[in-house]
Amino acid sequence: MTQPSAARDDTRTTVHLVRHGEVHNPNKLLYGRMPGYHLSSRGRSMAARTAQFFAGRDVTYLAASPLERAQETAQPIAAVTGLAVHTRGDIIEAGNTFEGLRTKGVRTQLANPIRWRHMTNPLLPSWGEPYEEILTRMRGAVLDAAAQAAGHEAVMVSHQLPIVMVQRFVQGKPLAHVSRECDLASVTSLVLDGDDVVDWAYATPAQEI
């Protein structure tokens, strides 16, 4: 997958990257890849609303990260499209050293000096899976999904940071960042012509929930 370039005459394929809905997380932990984190009731409503975004579309391939919140977000899409959900480990959440800790608010564990050794290089980042590695696996997944749905549309339910890495790549931006545009249950749509992303769009079908 390369950055946007001039379009060719080949048949185009669209790959939609969906972020999962809201998660039930009363302890406000960074749950990362930890098992047992399911959608909240609001998250299930988000997933149902986003599924309607794909009603009547030419979706022929559906996949999701193995984590519960992604699988649960994919289920309404499966019902709308009539497709089975393929589980893909290459679109899983990014690995993070701070998994299981509070990282926001007055009780954040990031203020604890014992954690500071993991915060030496925010450009990598030093506290988790390197941005380049996340992008590499996501690029491979996008190309494979495009091949699976050649000439049609594919949907993959993933997580915020992996999707943001793809967004920044197709925009030609550095992978290191401060802010992100990837809301819960949002849809980032990539239009591929061969291996090239020739256009992309961002939508928030569940924004009002």
PDB file of C-alpha atoms in Angstrom, residues 29-99:
ATOM      1  CA  LEU A  29      -7.809   1.469  32.973  1.00  0.00           C
ATOM      2  CA  LEU A  30      -5.722   1.352  29.830  1.00  0.00           C
ATOM      3  CA  TYR A  31      -7.051  -2.063  28.829  1.00  0.00           C
ATOM      4  CA  GLY A  32      -5.053  -2.506  25.627  1.00  0.00           C
ATOM      5  CA  ARG A  33      -5.028  -6.194  24.686  1.00  0.00           C
ATOM      6  CA  MET A  34      -6.385  -7.402  28.029  1.00  0.00           C
ATOM      7  CA  PRO A  35      -9.264  -9.891  27.693  1.00  0.00           C
ATOM      8  CA  GLY A  36     -12.681  -9.356  29.200  1.00  0.00           C
ATOM      9  CA  TYR A  37     -13.390  -5.819  28.010  1.00  0.00           C
ATOM     10  CA  HIS A  38     -16.761  -5.764  26.289  1.00  0.00           C
ATOM     11  CA  LEU A  39     -18.878  -3.050  24.708  1.00  0.00           C
ATOM     12  CA  SER A  40     -20.994  -0.933  27.023  1.00  0.00           C
ATOM     13  CA  SER A  41     -24.702  -0.527  26.286  1.00  0.00           C
ATOM     14  CA  ARG A  42     -23.829   2.722  24.528  1.00  0.00           C
ATOM     15  CA  GLY A  43     -21.110   0.889  22.617  1.00  0.00           C
ATOM     16  CA  ARG A  44     -23.618  -1.678  21.386  1.00  0.00           C
ATOM     17  CA  SER A  45     -25.874   1.133  20.190  1.00  0.00           C
ATOM     18  CA  MET A  46     -22.901   2.694  18.404  1.00  0.00           C
ATOM     19  CA  ALA A  47     -22.096  -0.601  16.715  1.00  0.00           C
ATOM     20  CA  ALA A  48     -25.688  -1.009  15.538  1.00  0.00           C
ATOM     21  CA  ARG A  49     -25.754   2.514  14.117  1.00  0.00           C
ATOM     22  CA  THR A  50     -22.440   2.092  12.320  1.00  0.00           C
ATOM     23  CA  ALA A  51     -23.608  -1.219  10.877  1.00  0.00           C
ATOM     24  CA  GLN A  52     -26.375   0.670   9.069  1.00  0.00           C
ATOM     25  CA  PHE A  53     -23.661   2.662   7.281  1.00  0.00           C
ATOM     26  CA  PHE A  54     -22.957  -0.537   5.330  1.00  0.00           C
ATOM     27  CA  ALA A  55     -26.551  -1.453   4.532  1.00  0.00           C
ATOM     28  CA  GLY A  56     -26.943  -1.938   0.790  1.00  0.00           C
ATOM     29  CA  ARG A  57     -23.218  -1.537   0.118  1.00  0.00           C
ATOM     30  CA  ASP A  58     -21.155  -3.991  -1.892  1.00  0.00           C
ATOM     31  CA  VAL A  59     -19.307  -5.492   1.101  1.00  0.00           C
ATOM     32  CA  THR A  60     -17.925  -8.957   0.379  1.00  0.00           C
ATOM     33  CA  TYR A  61     -15.316  -9.377   3.149  1.00  0.00           C
ATOM     34  CA  LEU A  62     -15.627  -8.712   6.892  1.00  0.00           C
ATOM     35  CA  ALA A  63     -12.931  -9.097   9.536  1.00  0.00           C
ATOM     36  CA  ALA A  64     -12.286  -8.038  13.116  1.00  0.00           C
ATOM     37  CA  SER A  65      -9.533  -7.966  15.684  1.00  0.00           C
ATOM     38  CA  PRO A  66      -9.701 -10.919  18.107  1.00  0.00           C
ATOM     39  CA  LEU A  67     -10.476  -8.651  21.076  1.00  0.00           C
ATOM     40  CA  GLU A  68     -14.043  -8.821  22.407  1.00  0.00           C
ATOM     41  CA  ARG A  69     -14.909  -5.182  21.715  1.00  0.00           C
ATOM     42  CA  ALA A  70     -13.984  -5.529  18.049  1.00  0.00           C
ATOM     43  CA  GLN A  71     -15.790  -8.835  17.630  1.00  0.00           C
ATOM     44  CA  GLU A  72     -18.915  -7.377  19.242  1.00  0.00           C
ATOM     45  CA  THR A  73     -18.770  -4.300  17.001  1.00  0.00           C
ATOM     46  CA  ALA A  74     -18.488  -6.560  13.961  1.00  0.00           C
ATOM     47  CA  GLN A  75     -21.577  -8.626  14.787  1.00  0.00           C
ATOM     48  CA  PRO A  76     -24.194  -6.037  13.706  1.00  0.00           C
ATOM     49  CA  ILE A  77     -22.196  -5.472  10.516  1.00  0.00           C
ATOM     50  CA  ALA A  78     -22.291  -9.220   9.900  1.00  0.00           C
ATOM     51  CA  ALA A  79     -26.070  -9.160  10.343  1.00  0.00           C
ATOM     52  CA  VAL A  80     -26.465  -6.279   7.886  1.00  0.00           C
ATOM     53  CA  THR A  81     -24.126  -7.697   5.244  1.00  0.00           C
ATOM     54  CA  GLY A  82     -24.864 -11.408   5.706  1.00  0.00           C
ATOM     55  CA  LEU A  83     -21.150 -12.139   6.018  1.00  0.00           C
ATOM     56  CA  ALA A  84     -19.157 -14.240   8.457  1.00  0.00           C
ATOM     57  CA  VAL A  85     -16.582 -12.433  10.588  1.00  0.00           C
ATOM     58  CA  HIS A  86     -12.960 -13.400   9.918  1.00  0.00           C
ATOM     59  CA  THR A  87     -10.674 -12.931  12.945  1.00  0.00           C
ATOM     60  CA  ARG A  88      -7.388 -11.216  12.150  1.00  0.00           C
ATOM     61  CA  GLY A  89      -4.556 -10.866  14.638  1.00  0.00           C
ATOM     62  CA  ASP A  90      -2.773  -8.323  12.443  1.00  0.00           C
ATOM     63  CA  ILE A  91      -5.379  -5.637  13.162  1.00  0.00           C
ATOM     64  CA  ILE A  92      -5.290  -6.035  16.954  1.00  0.00           C
ATOM     65  CA  GLU A  93      -4.782  -3.135  19.372  1.00  0.00           C
ATOM     66  CA  ALA A  94      -1.236  -1.810  19.768  1.00  0.00           C
ATOM     67  CA  GLY A  95       0.887  -3.355  22.506  1.00  0.00           C
ATOM     68  CA  ASN A  96       1.474  -1.020  25.463  1.00  0.00           C
ATOM     69  CA  THR A  97       3.680  -1.300  28.558  1.00  0.00           C
ATOM     70  CA  PHE A  98       1.111   0.640  30.592  1.00  0.00           C
ATOM     71  CA  GLU A  99      -1.654  -1.893  29.961  1.00  0.00           C
TER      72      GLU A  99
END
